[in-house]
C-alpha cells in the first residue's frame, strides 16, 4: 500500500512525521482478516461481534478496557501448528506471551507442550494440570529455587543458559536423585531483522552460550561429564516478530554443525534440536506473516538436508511459538474518553487504558491497527493518534490510524492482535488496574483472568 501525501494542512505539513501512516482504507468499517481473529465480524446493525457476541454486550458486562480472546481462534492456531509439524516434532507454546490456567488447558487439549521461563509460569502450568514432562524451563538467570522446583516436578527439559547453571542444575538433580534432561541454549550469531530489544541470537547479548567462541562446545563437554544431567539436544532462539525465514535457516545450519562436531568429538548423536520461537504476526494489514505449514516445511527441509550432508540421523525438532499462536487471537476493547483536535494535524483520541495494558508501542515503536467497533460510521476518515490516560506523553497505543471523524466519547474502539505480550507485560503504572482477559466462544463469554481491583493494590501495600 502506498504511503499517502500529508493529509495535513500547510500549518503542520513540515512537522508531521513521515512514514507511520498509509492512505486511509477505502472503507473504515471493513475489518481486515489479516489482523482480526477468525470469528470477528461486523454485524448487520454495524457493531462488531466476536464468537457470536456483540462487543457492546461484552463491554457492558465486563467493563473496559478488556482483552477479549477468541478461544475458537486460539484452538485453531494450536491445531494448525500441531498439524503442520506433525508427529515427529513438538510444539512448545511460549507462555511468556500470555499465560493463564485456561490457556494451559487449551494447550493441553490441543496437544501442545509449554515453555515457561519463571517460577510463576511454572506454577501456573502445574496448577492447570499440564504434565511436567510436557514443560520446558527457560531463563538466563534461573534461581536455585526455580531449578529445584522444576527438577522436583519432573519437567521434560531444562534449557541451560550459562556455565554456572550447568553446575546448579546438576546439583539440584543429584540432591533429588534425578537424571534431568537438558538442552544447551546456543547463540548462533544471526542478526534477526527485528527490534534490538527482541533480537536474541547475535553474540553481544545476555542469552545463551556462543557457538563461535567455542563456549557451546565447552558447555557440551561439561554437561557430558555429569551423571545427573542427560543432554538431549541443542536450543537456539534468534529473536521475535521475524518474517524472513533466512535467519532460521542459518540458525538450523549452525546448530546441525554443532551436532556434527559433538558426534565427531564425543561419538554421540543428540536426539533433539529446538529452533525457538519468534515468528511474526500481522499487527497491520501491511505485515505478511508465514503460515505454520510453510514454516514447518522450511525448517524441516533445512534440518533434513543439513543432517544428510553431515551423515547424521535427523533429530526430533521442536519450536516455541508464543506470539504466532496467541497474538492474533485477542483484541483490546477500550472506551473513547476525551478528544483533542489539532486542526490540520491530527486528533488525539484518549482511551481508558494505555501504556499500562500495552507497553509495546512505547517500548518497541510497535505499530497497531484500530477500529470503531460499537457502530459503523459513514463519516470521513480522520488522522488520529490513540493515546492512553497515563501521565506521560509517550503513552501511545496506536501512533497513527484513521478513525471516522464523527468519533465521540463513549464509542468503543478495538485494537487487534494484542493477545501476545500485552497482558503479560501489563503494569500498574499510575495505579492502573490491569484489565481482565475475557474468553469468548460460541456466543458465550467468561473471565479467564479477572480485572484487578483497588483492594488488590491495597492488599500489597502493607503500610
Ligand atoms: N522461546 C524463547 C527462548 C524465547 O525467549 C521467546 C521469546 C520465545 C520462545 C517466544 O517468542 P515469540 O514466538 O513469542 O516471538 N516482549 C517482546 C517479545 C519478547 C520475546 C522474548 N522471548 C514483544 O512484545 O515483542
Short mmCIF file of C-alpha atoms and ligand atoms in Angstrom, two decimals:
data_model
loop_
_atom_site.label_atom_id
_atom_site.label_comp_id
_atom_site.label_asym_id
_atom_site.label_seq_id
_atom_site.Cartn_x
_atom_site.Cartn_y
_atom_site.Cartn_z
CA UNK A 1 0.00 0.00 0.00
CA UNK A 2 1.40 3.40 -0.90
CA UNK A 3 2.22 5.99 1.71
CA UNK A 4 -0.08 8.99 1.46
CA UNK A 5 0.87 12.58 0.89
CA UNK A 6 0.42 14.63 4.03
CA UNK A 7 -3.30 14.80 4.69
CA UNK A 8 -2.49 17.70 6.96
CA UNK A 9 -2.93 21.34 6.24
CA UNK A 10 0.00 23.62 5.44
CA UNK A 11 0.40 24.76 9.03
CA UNK A 12 1.72 21.40 10.23
CA UNK A 13 2.96 19.90 6.99
CA UNK A 14 6.61 20.32 7.95
CA UNK A 15 6.27 18.77 11.40
CA UNK A 16 4.12 15.75 10.53
CA UNK A 17 6.30 12.62 10.86
CA UNK A 18 6.80 10.65 7.71
CA UNK A 19 6.12 7.02 7.22
CA UNK A 20 3.92 5.90 10.07
CA UNK A 21 0.62 6.05 8.29
CA UNK A 22 -0.68 4.87 4.97
CA UNK A 23 -3.56 6.24 2.93
CA UNK A 24 -6.90 5.82 4.71
CA UNK A 25 -8.56 2.49 3.91
CA UNK A 26 -11.31 2.67 1.32
CA UNK A 27 -13.86 1.63 3.94
CA UNK A 28 -13.22 2.43 7.59
CA UNK A 29 -15.86 -0.13 8.61
CA UNK A 30 -14.14 -3.08 6.97
CA UNK A 31 -12.23 -5.49 9.19
CA UNK A 32 -9.12 -6.91 7.58
CA UNK A 33 -8.93 -10.63 8.29
CA UNK A 34 -5.13 -10.42 8.49
CA UNK A 35 -5.28 -8.59 11.82
CA UNK A 36 -8.57 -9.79 13.35
CA UNK A 37 -9.23 -13.22 14.82
CA UNK A 38 -11.35 -15.58 12.79
CA UNK A 39 -14.77 -15.14 14.43
CA UNK A 40 -14.69 -11.32 14.41
CA UNK A 41 -17.32 -9.82 12.12
CA UNK A 42 -19.34 -6.65 11.66
CA UNK A 43 -22.99 -7.46 12.21
CA UNK A 44 -25.99 -6.04 10.39
CA UNK A 45 -26.51 -3.15 12.77
CA UNK A 46 -22.90 -2.06 12.28
CA UNK A 47 -21.40 -3.15 15.59
CA UNK A 48 -18.67 -5.79 15.78
CA UNK A 49 -19.14 -9.26 17.24
CA UNK A 50 -16.63 -11.92 18.26
CA UNK A 51 -17.54 -15.55 18.83
CA UNK A 52 -21.13 -14.52 18.11
CA UNK A 53 -21.16 -11.89 20.90
CA UNK A 54 -21.67 -8.18 20.36
CA UNK A 55 -18.75 -6.15 21.73
CA UNK A 56 -21.19 -3.68 23.31
CA UNK A 57 -22.57 -6.53 25.38
CA UNK A 58 -19.06 -7.61 26.38
CA UNK A 59 -18.21 -4.04 27.41
CA UNK A 60 -21.44 -3.75 29.37
CA UNK A 61 -20.93 -6.98 31.22
CA UNK A 62 -17.17 -6.91 31.83
CA UNK A 63 -16.26 -3.23 31.53
CA UNK A 64 -13.40 -1.65 29.61
CA UNK A 65 -10.54 -1.79 28.99
CA UNK A 66 -10.59 -5.55 28.49
CA UNK A 67 -8.63 -8.05 26.46
CA UNK A 68 -11.12 -10.14 24.51
CA UNK A 69 -9.77 -13.51 23.45
CA UNK A 70 -11.28 -15.64 20.70
CA UNK A 71 -10.98 -19.18 22.08
CA UNK A 72 -12.01 -20.76 18.77
CA UNK A 73 -9.22 -18.91 17.01
CA UNK A 74 -6.69 -19.82 19.72
CA UNK A 75 -7.50 -23.50 19.45
CA UNK A 76 -7.44 -23.39 15.64
CA UNK A 77 -3.96 -21.84 15.70
CA UNK A 78 -2.73 -24.52 18.13
CA UNK A 79 -4.06 -27.20 15.78
CA UNK A 80 -2.53 -25.51 12.73
CA UNK A 81 0.91 -25.58 14.40
CA UNK A 82 0.43 -29.12 15.70
CA UNK A 83 -0.69 -30.44 12.31
CA UNK A 84 1.98 -28.55 10.41
CA UNK A 85 4.81 -30.03 12.50
CA UNK A 86 3.27 -33.50 12.77
CA UNK A 87 4.21 -36.46 14.92
CA UNK A 88 7.97 -36.13 14.51
CA UNK A 89 8.18 -32.71 16.11
CA UNK A 90 6.98 -30.90 19.24
CA UNK A 91 5.37 -27.50 19.52
CA UNK A 92 6.06 -25.74 22.82
CA UNK A 93 3.83 -22.70 23.31
CA UNK A 94 5.93 -19.87 24.84
CA UNK A 95 3.99 -18.96 27.97
CA UNK A 96 5.66 -15.56 28.32
CA UNK A 97 3.41 -14.29 25.51
CA UNK A 98 0.35 -14.88 27.68
CA UNK A 99 -0.37 -17.50 30.31
CA UNK A 100 -3.37 -18.39 32.41
CA UNK A 101 -4.75 -21.68 33.63
CA UNK A 102 -7.47 -21.71 30.97
CA UNK A 103 -4.86 -21.25 28.25
CA UNK A 104 -2.77 -24.09 29.69
CA UNK A 105 -5.81 -26.37 29.48
CA UNK A 106 -6.49 -25.38 25.87
CA UNK A 107 -2.87 -26.12 25.02
CA UNK A 108 -3.04 -29.48 26.74
CA UNK A 109 -6.26 -30.41 24.94
CA UNK A 110 -4.85 -29.36 21.57
CA UNK A 111 -1.68 -31.44 22.04
CA UNK A 112 0.87 -28.68 22.59
CA UNK A 113 3.70 -28.55 25.10
CA UNK A 114 4.62 -25.49 27.14
CA UNK A 115 7.74 -23.38 27.57
CA UNK A 116 7.93 -21.48 30.88
CA UNK A 117 10.63 -19.04 31.93
CA UNK A 118 9.94 -18.33 35.61
CA UNK A 119 8.69 -19.91 38.80
CA UNK A 120 5.38 -18.08 38.34
CA UNK A 121 4.82 -19.51 34.88
CA UNK A 122 5.83 -22.97 36.11
CA UNK A 123 3.37 -22.70 38.99
CA UNK A 124 0.56 -21.70 36.61
CA UNK A 125 1.35 -24.57 34.25
CA UNK A 126 1.40 -27.15 37.06
CA UNK A 127 -1.70 -25.69 38.74
CA UNK A 128 -3.62 -26.13 35.49
CA UNK A 129 -2.55 -29.76 35.26
CA UNK A 130 -0.02 -29.64 32.44
CA UNK A 131 2.00 -32.87 32.78
CA UNK A 132 5.52 -31.89 33.88
CA UNK A 133 7.16 -33.91 31.12
CA UNK A 134 5.50 -31.57 28.60
CA UNK A 135 7.05 -28.48 30.21
CA UNK A 136 10.40 -26.86 29.33
CA UNK A 137 12.09 -24.38 31.69
CA UNK A 138 14.00 -21.43 30.24
CA UNK A 139 15.71 -18.34 31.64
CA UNK A 140 19.15 -16.74 31.67
CA UNK A 141 19.21 -16.43 35.47
CA UNK A 142 17.01 -19.12 36.96
CA UNK A 143 17.08 -19.10 40.74
CA UNK A 144 18.14 -22.19 42.66
CA UNK A 145 14.60 -22.40 43.94
CA UNK A 146 13.14 -22.33 40.42
CA UNK A 147 15.60 -25.01 39.33
CA UNK A 148 14.81 -27.15 42.36
CA UNK A 149 11.05 -26.91 41.77
CA UNK A 150 11.39 -27.72 38.10
CA UNK A 151 13.59 -30.78 38.73
CA UNK A 152 11.35 -31.93 41.56
CA UNK A 153 8.24 -31.58 39.38
CA UNK A 154 9.97 -33.63 36.68
CA UNK A 155 9.94 -31.12 33.82
CA UNK A 156 10.72 -32.63 30.45
CA UNK A 157 13.68 -30.35 29.87
CA UNK A 158 15.64 -27.51 31.37
CA UNK A 159 17.34 -25.30 28.82
CA UNK A 160 20.80 -24.43 30.16
CA UNK A 161 21.81 -20.86 29.51
CA UNK A 162 25.22 -20.44 31.20
CA UNK A 163 28.19 -22.33 32.61
CA UNK A 164 27.12 -21.55 36.18
CA UNK A 165 23.73 -23.07 35.55
CA UNK A 166 25.18 -26.40 34.44
CA UNK A 167 26.55 -26.93 37.92
CA UNK A 168 23.41 -25.64 39.64
CA UNK A 169 21.02 -27.89 37.71
CA UNK A 170 23.34 -30.86 38.17
CA UNK A 171 23.45 -30.19 41.91
CA UNK A 172 19.65 -29.97 42.21
CA UNK A 173 19.23 -33.19 40.21
CA UNK A 174 21.80 -35.00 42.38
CA UNK A 175 20.12 -33.88 45.58
CA UNK A 176 16.76 -35.06 44.30
CA UNK A 177 18.19 -38.31 42.96
CA UNK A 178 17.13 -37.49 39.39
CA UNK A 179 18.73 -37.52 35.97
CA UNK A 180 17.47 -34.26 34.47
CA UNK A 181 17.04 -33.97 30.68
CA UNK A 182 18.65 -30.73 29.49
CA UNK A 183 19.27 -28.80 26.31
CA UNK A 184 22.03 -26.22 25.85
CA UNK A 185 20.98 -22.83 24.52
CA UNK A 186 23.46 -21.53 21.99
CA UNK A 187 23.75 -18.14 20.31
CA UNK A 188 24.34 -18.79 16.65
CA UNK A 189 25.44 -15.29 15.65
CA UNK A 190 22.43 -14.46 13.46
CA UNK A 191 21.27 -10.86 13.25
CA UNK A 192 17.47 -11.20 13.21
CA UNK A 193 15.81 -8.30 11.41
CA UNK A 194 13.74 -7.07 14.29
CA UNK A 195 13.90 -4.50 17.10
CA UNK A 196 17.21 -4.68 19.02
CA UNK A 197 15.45 -5.47 22.30
CA UNK A 198 13.73 -8.53 20.86
CA UNK A 199 16.66 -9.92 18.86
CA UNK A 200 18.48 -12.64 20.76
CA UNK A 201 20.97 -14.60 18.69
CA UNK A 202 23.67 -12.05 17.90
CA UNK A 203 26.55 -12.67 20.25
CA UNK A 204 26.73 -9.39 22.17
CA UNK A 205 23.77 -10.04 24.50
CA UNK A 206 22.90 -11.85 27.69
CA UNK A 207 21.35 -15.11 26.47
CA UNK A 208 22.96 -18.43 25.74
CA UNK A 209 26.43 -19.80 25.04
CA UNK A 210 28.21 -18.54 21.93
CA UNK A 211 28.87 -21.03 19.17
CA UNK A 212 31.63 -19.04 17.52
CA UNK A 213 33.56 -18.54 20.74
CA UNK A 214 33.59 -22.26 21.45
CA UNK A 215 31.53 -21.73 24.63
CA UNK A 216 28.77 -24.00 23.35
CA UNK A 217 31.19 -26.87 22.66
CA UNK A 218 32.76 -26.39 26.10
CA UNK A 219 29.30 -26.47 27.72
CA UNK A 220 28.61 -29.77 25.94
CA UNK A 221 31.85 -31.23 27.36
CA UNK A 222 30.95 -30.16 30.87
CA UNK A 223 27.37 -31.47 30.69
CA UNK A 224 28.50 -34.83 29.32
CA UNK A 225 30.76 -35.29 32.33
CA UNK A 226 27.85 -35.05 34.77
CA UNK A 227 25.81 -38.17 35.50
CA UNK A 228 22.85 -36.24 36.85
CA UNK A 229 22.30 -34.44 33.51
CA UNK A 230 21.06 -36.07 30.33
CA UNK A 231 21.97 -33.95 27.32
CA UNK A 232 19.06 -34.33 24.91
CA UNK A 233 19.71 -31.52 22.48
CA UNK A 234 20.72 -28.04 21.41
CA UNK A 235 18.49 -24.98 21.52
CA UNK A 236 18.57 -21.73 19.55
CA UNK A 237 16.15 -18.80 19.63
CA UNK A 238 17.06 -15.95 17.32
CA UNK A 239 14.55 -13.23 18.20
CA UNK A 240 10.96 -12.17 17.83
CA UNK A 241 8.48 -10.78 15.27
CA UNK A 242 10.56 -12.21 12.41
CA UNK A 243 9.12 -12.62 8.91
CA UNK A 244 12.18 -13.70 6.99
CA UNK A 245 12.97 -17.43 7.26
CA UNK A 246 16.62 -16.85 6.27
CA UNK A 247 17.70 -16.31 9.89
CA UNK A 248 16.13 -19.63 10.93
CA UNK A 249 17.92 -21.38 8.09
CA UNK A 250 21.31 -20.08 9.20
CA UNK A 251 20.45 -20.98 12.79
CA UNK A 252 19.42 -24.54 11.81
CA UNK A 253 22.56 -24.97 9.78
CA UNK A 254 24.81 -23.85 12.64
CA UNK A 255 23.01 -25.98 15.21
CA UNK A 256 23.37 -29.04 12.98
CA UNK A 257 27.03 -28.05 12.61
CA UNK A 258 27.40 -28.29 16.38
CA UNK A 259 25.65 -31.68 16.43
CA UNK A 260 28.20 -32.86 13.88
CA UNK A 261 31.06 -31.55 15.98
CA UNK A 262 29.61 -33.33 19.03
CA UNK A 263 29.37 -36.59 17.11
CA UNK A 264 32.97 -36.24 15.93
CA UNK A 265 34.32 -35.32 19.36
CA UNK A 266 32.22 -37.49 21.66
CA UNK A 267 30.84 -40.20 19.39
CA UNK A 268 27.21 -39.42 20.24
CA UNK A 269 24.32 -38.08 18.18
CA UNK A 270 21.99 -35.84 20.19
CA UNK A 271 18.35 -36.72 19.58
CA UNK A 272 16.74 -33.23 19.57
CA UNK A 273 17.09 -29.70 18.33
CA UNK A 274 14.90 -26.74 19.22
CA UNK A 275 14.84 -23.72 16.93
CA UNK A 276 12.89 -21.47 19.32
CA UNK A 277 10.05 -19.13 18.54
CA UNK A 278 9.93 -15.67 17.06
CA UNK A 279 7.62 -15.97 14.08
CA UNK A 280 5.98 -12.67 13.24
CA UNK A 281 2.28 -11.84 13.05
CA UNK A 282 0.26 -9.13 11.31
CA UNK A 283 -0.28 -6.08 13.50
CA UNK A 284 -1.34 -4.04 10.49
CA UNK A 285 -2.50 -5.24 7.06
CA UNK A 286 0.96 -4.39 5.67
CA UNK A 287 2.54 -7.26 7.66
CA UNK A 288 2.76 -10.55 5.80
CA UNK A 289 3.44 -13.46 8.17
CA UNK A 290 4.27 -17.02 7.10
CA UNK A 291 1.74 -19.78 7.74
CA UNK A 292 2.66 -22.64 10.14
CA UNK A 293 2.79 -25.20 7.32
CA UNK A 294 5.28 -23.06 5.36
CA UNK A 295 7.38 -22.60 8.49
CA UNK A 296 7.30 -26.32 9.29
CA UNK A 297 8.28 -27.25 5.77
CA UNK A 298 11.06 -24.73 5.58
CA UNK A 299 12.59 -25.72 8.95
CA UNK A 300 12.05 -29.46 8.36
CA UNK A 301 13.69 -29.30 4.92
CA UNK A 302 16.75 -27.43 6.07
CA UNK A 303 17.36 -29.68 9.08
CA UNK A 304 16.92 -32.83 6.97
CA UNK A 305 19.21 -31.52 4.24
CA UNK A 306 21.96 -30.46 6.64
CA UNK A 307 21.78 -33.76 8.51
CA UNK A 308 22.03 -35.72 5.26
CA UNK A 309 25.12 -33.78 4.30
CA UNK A 310 26.68 -34.43 7.71
CA UNK A 311 25.60 -38.07 7.78
CA UNK A 312 23.57 -37.57 10.96
CA UNK A 313 20.23 -39.16 11.84
CA UNK A 314 17.59 -36.40 11.65
CA UNK A 315 16.92 -35.25 15.24
CA UNK A 316 13.46 -34.58 16.62
CA UNK A 317 12.64 -30.93 16.00
CA UNK A 318 10.85 -28.59 18.38
CA UNK A 319 9.73 -24.98 18.10
CA UNK A 320 8.43 -22.44 20.61
CA UNK A 321 5.92 -20.04 19.08
CA UNK A 322 4.27 -17.64 21.52
CA UNK A 323 3.13 -14.57 19.64
CA UNK A 324 2.20 -16.51 16.49
CA UNK A 325 -0.33 -18.53 18.47
CA UNK A 326 -1.84 -16.09 20.94
CA UNK A 327 -1.11 -12.70 19.37
CA UNK A 328 -3.83 -12.63 16.73
CA UNK A 329 -6.44 -14.24 18.98
CA UNK A 330 -7.25 -11.18 21.11
CA UNK A 331 -8.11 -7.52 20.79
CA UNK A 332 -8.21 -4.85 23.46
CA UNK A 333 -11.56 -3.17 23.90
CA UNK A 334 -11.41 0.47 25.02
CA UNK A 335 -13.93 3.23 25.54
CA UNK A 336 -13.24 6.61 24.00
CA UNK A 337 -12.95 9.44 26.52
CA UNK A 338 -11.64 12.84 25.56
CA UNK A 339 -10.85 14.01 22.03
CA UNK A 340 -8.37 16.75 21.27
CA UNK A 341 -8.30 18.02 17.72
CA UNK A 342 -5.22 19.79 16.40
CA UNK A 343 -6.54 21.32 13.27
CA UNK A 344 -4.66 20.27 10.16
CA UNK A 345 -2.51 17.81 12.14
CA UNK A 346 -4.34 15.03 13.91
CA UNK A 347 -6.85 14.22 16.61
CA UNK A 348 -5.72 12.75 19.90
CA UNK A 349 -8.23 10.11 20.93
CA UNK A 350 -7.86 9.20 24.60
CA UNK A 351 -8.98 5.77 25.75
CA UNK A 352 -9.48 4.35 29.21
CA UNK A 353 -6.25 2.29 29.22
CA UNK A 354 -2.87 2.90 27.61
CA UNK A 355 0.75 2.01 28.25
CA UNK A 356 -0.21 0.02 31.35
CA UNK A 357 -2.08 -2.51 29.18
CA UNK A 358 0.04 -2.17 26.04
CA UNK A 359 3.64 -1.06 26.53
CA UNK A 360 4.74 -2.32 23.13
CA UNK A 361 4.16 0.91 21.23
CA UNK A 362 6.24 2.93 23.69
CA UNK A 363 8.90 0.24 24.12
CA UNK A 364 9.41 -1.06 20.59
CA UNK A 365 7.74 1.58 18.46
CA UNK A 366 5.28 -1.19 17.57
CA UNK A 367 2.54 -0.45 15.07
CA UNK A 368 -1.07 -1.42 15.64
CA UNK A 369 -4.39 -1.06 13.86
CA UNK A 370 -7.60 0.18 15.45
CA UNK A 371 -11.29 0.25 14.57
CA UNK A 372 -14.50 1.76 15.83
CA UNK A 373 -16.45 -1.32 16.89
CA UNK A 374 -19.62 -0.16 18.68
CA UNK A 375 -21.19 1.11 15.47
CA UNK A 376 -20.49 1.62 11.79
CA UNK A 377 -19.84 5.12 10.53
CA UNK A 378 -20.05 6.80 7.15
CA UNK A 379 -18.03 9.82 8.30
CA UNK A 380 -14.81 10.97 6.65
CA UNK A 381 -11.51 9.45 7.80
CA UNK A 382 -9.72 11.45 10.50
CA UNK A 383 -5.99 11.04 11.11
CA UNK A 384 -5.88 10.01 14.76
CA UNK A 385 -3.47 9.06 17.48
CA UNK A 386 -4.93 6.72 20.08
CA UNK A 387 -3.43 7.55 23.46
CA UNK A 388 -3.94 6.32 26.99
CA UNK A 389 -4.78 8.00 30.25
CA UNK A 390 -1.32 7.92 31.83
CA UNK A 391 0.77 10.88 32.87
CA UNK A 392 3.26 10.52 30.09
CA UNK A 393 3.26 11.93 26.56
CA UNK A 394 4.77 8.68 25.25
CA UNK A 395 1.61 6.90 26.40
CA UNK A 396 0.57 5.99 22.88
CA UNK A 397 -1.42 2.90 21.91
CA UNK A 398 -1.71 3.42 18.15
CA UNK A 399 0.59 6.05 16.74
CA UNK A 400 -1.20 6.82 13.51
CA UNK A 401 -4.54 5.49 12.36
CA UNK A 402 -7.61 6.71 10.54
CA UNK A 403 -10.83 6.72 12.52
CA UNK A 404 -14.19 8.18 11.50
CA UNK A 405 -14.45 11.92 12.05
CA UNK A 406 -17.70 11.57 13.99
CA UNK A 407 -15.95 9.61 16.76
CA UNK A 408 -17.37 10.63 20.13
CA UNK A 409 -16.86 9.94 23.84
CA UNK A 410 -18.49 6.63 24.74
CA UNK A 411 -17.69 4.95 21.42
CA UNK A 412 -15.85 1.64 21.70
CA UNK A 413 -12.55 1.09 19.92
CA UNK A 414 -10.77 -2.22 19.49
CA UNK A 415 -7.05 -2.69 18.88
CA UNK A 416 -6.47 -6.12 17.30
CA UNK A 417 -3.52 -8.51 17.71
CA UNK A 418 -2.94 -7.71 21.39
CA UNK A 419 -3.02 -11.32 22.62
CA UNK A 420 0.77 -11.56 22.99
CA UNK A 421 2.97 -9.51 25.34
CA UNK A 422 0.25 -7.04 26.31
CA UNK A 423 -1.41 -8.58 29.39
CA UNK A 424 1.83 -10.39 30.20
CA UNK A 425 3.76 -7.09 30.18
CA UNK A 426 0.98 -5.00 31.73
CA UNK A 427 1.81 -2.80 34.70
CA UNK A 428 0.11 -0.89 37.48
CA UNK A 429 1.61 2.43 36.38
CA UNK A 430 -0.38 5.29 37.94
CA UNK A 431 -2.04 2.53 39.98
CA UNK A 432 -3.92 1.40 36.91
CA UNK A 433 -5.88 -1.79 37.44
CA UNK A 434 -4.75 -4.43 34.97
CA UNK A 435 -7.63 -5.36 32.65
CA UNK A 436 -9.32 -8.75 32.59
CA UNK A 437 -8.98 -11.34 29.86
CA UNK A 438 -12.39 -12.40 28.62
CA UNK A 439 -12.57 -15.60 26.59
CA UNK A 440 -15.36 -15.78 24.05
CA UNK A 441 -16.59 -18.92 22.36
CA UNK A 442 -19.87 -19.88 20.65
CA UNK A 443 -21.83 -16.91 21.93
CA UNK A 444 -20.57 -17.16 25.50
CA UNK A 445 -18.05 -15.03 27.32
CA UNK A 446 -16.24 -15.81 30.54
CA UNK A 447 -13.49 -14.19 32.54
CA UNK A 448 -10.29 -16.24 32.49
CA UNK A 449 -8.22 -13.57 34.28
CA UNK A 450 -10.20 -11.08 36.32
CA UNK A 451 -9.74 -7.35 36.42
CA UNK A 452 -7.57 -6.11 39.27
CA UNK A 453 -9.33 -4.15 41.94
CA UNK A 454 -8.22 -1.35 44.21
CA UNK A 455 -8.37 -3.91 47.03
CA UNK A 456 -5.76 -5.96 45.14
CA UNK A 457 -3.48 -2.94 45.08
CA UNK A 458 -4.09 -2.12 48.71
CA UNK A 459 -3.52 -5.73 49.77
CA UNK A 460 0.09 -5.43 48.56
CA UNK A 461 0.52 -2.13 50.35
CA UNK A 462 1.12 -3.38 53.87
CA UNK A 463 1.57 0.02 55.37
N1 LIG B 1 11.49 -19.17 23.05
C1 LIG B 1 12.35 -18.39 23.73
C2 LIG B 1 13.55 -18.97 24.30
C3 LIG B 1 12.08 -17.02 23.88
O1 LIG B 1 12.92 -16.25 24.55
C4 LIG B 1 10.90 -16.48 23.31
C5 LIG B 1 10.59 -15.06 23.44
C6 LIG B 1 10.03 -17.33 22.62
C7 LIG B 1 10.36 -18.68 22.50
C8 LIG B 1 8.74 -16.87 22.02
O2 LIG B 1 8.92 -15.90 21.05
P1 LIG B 1 7.64 -15.46 20.15
O3 LIG B 1 7.28 -16.63 19.27
O4 LIG B 1 6.53 -15.12 21.07
O5 LIG B 1 8.13 -14.29 19.40
N2 LIG B 1 8.16 -8.66 24.67
C9 LIG B 1 8.57 -8.75 23.28
C10 LIG B 1 8.89 -10.15 22.90
C11 LIG B 1 9.95 -10.78 23.76
C12 LIG B 1 10.17 -12.22 23.42
C13 LIG B 1 11.05 -12.88 24.40
N3 LIG B 1 11.30 -14.27 24.11
C14 LIG B 1 7.46 -8.18 22.42
O6 LIG B 1 6.46 -7.71 22.95
O7 LIG B 1 7.59 -8.15 21.21
#
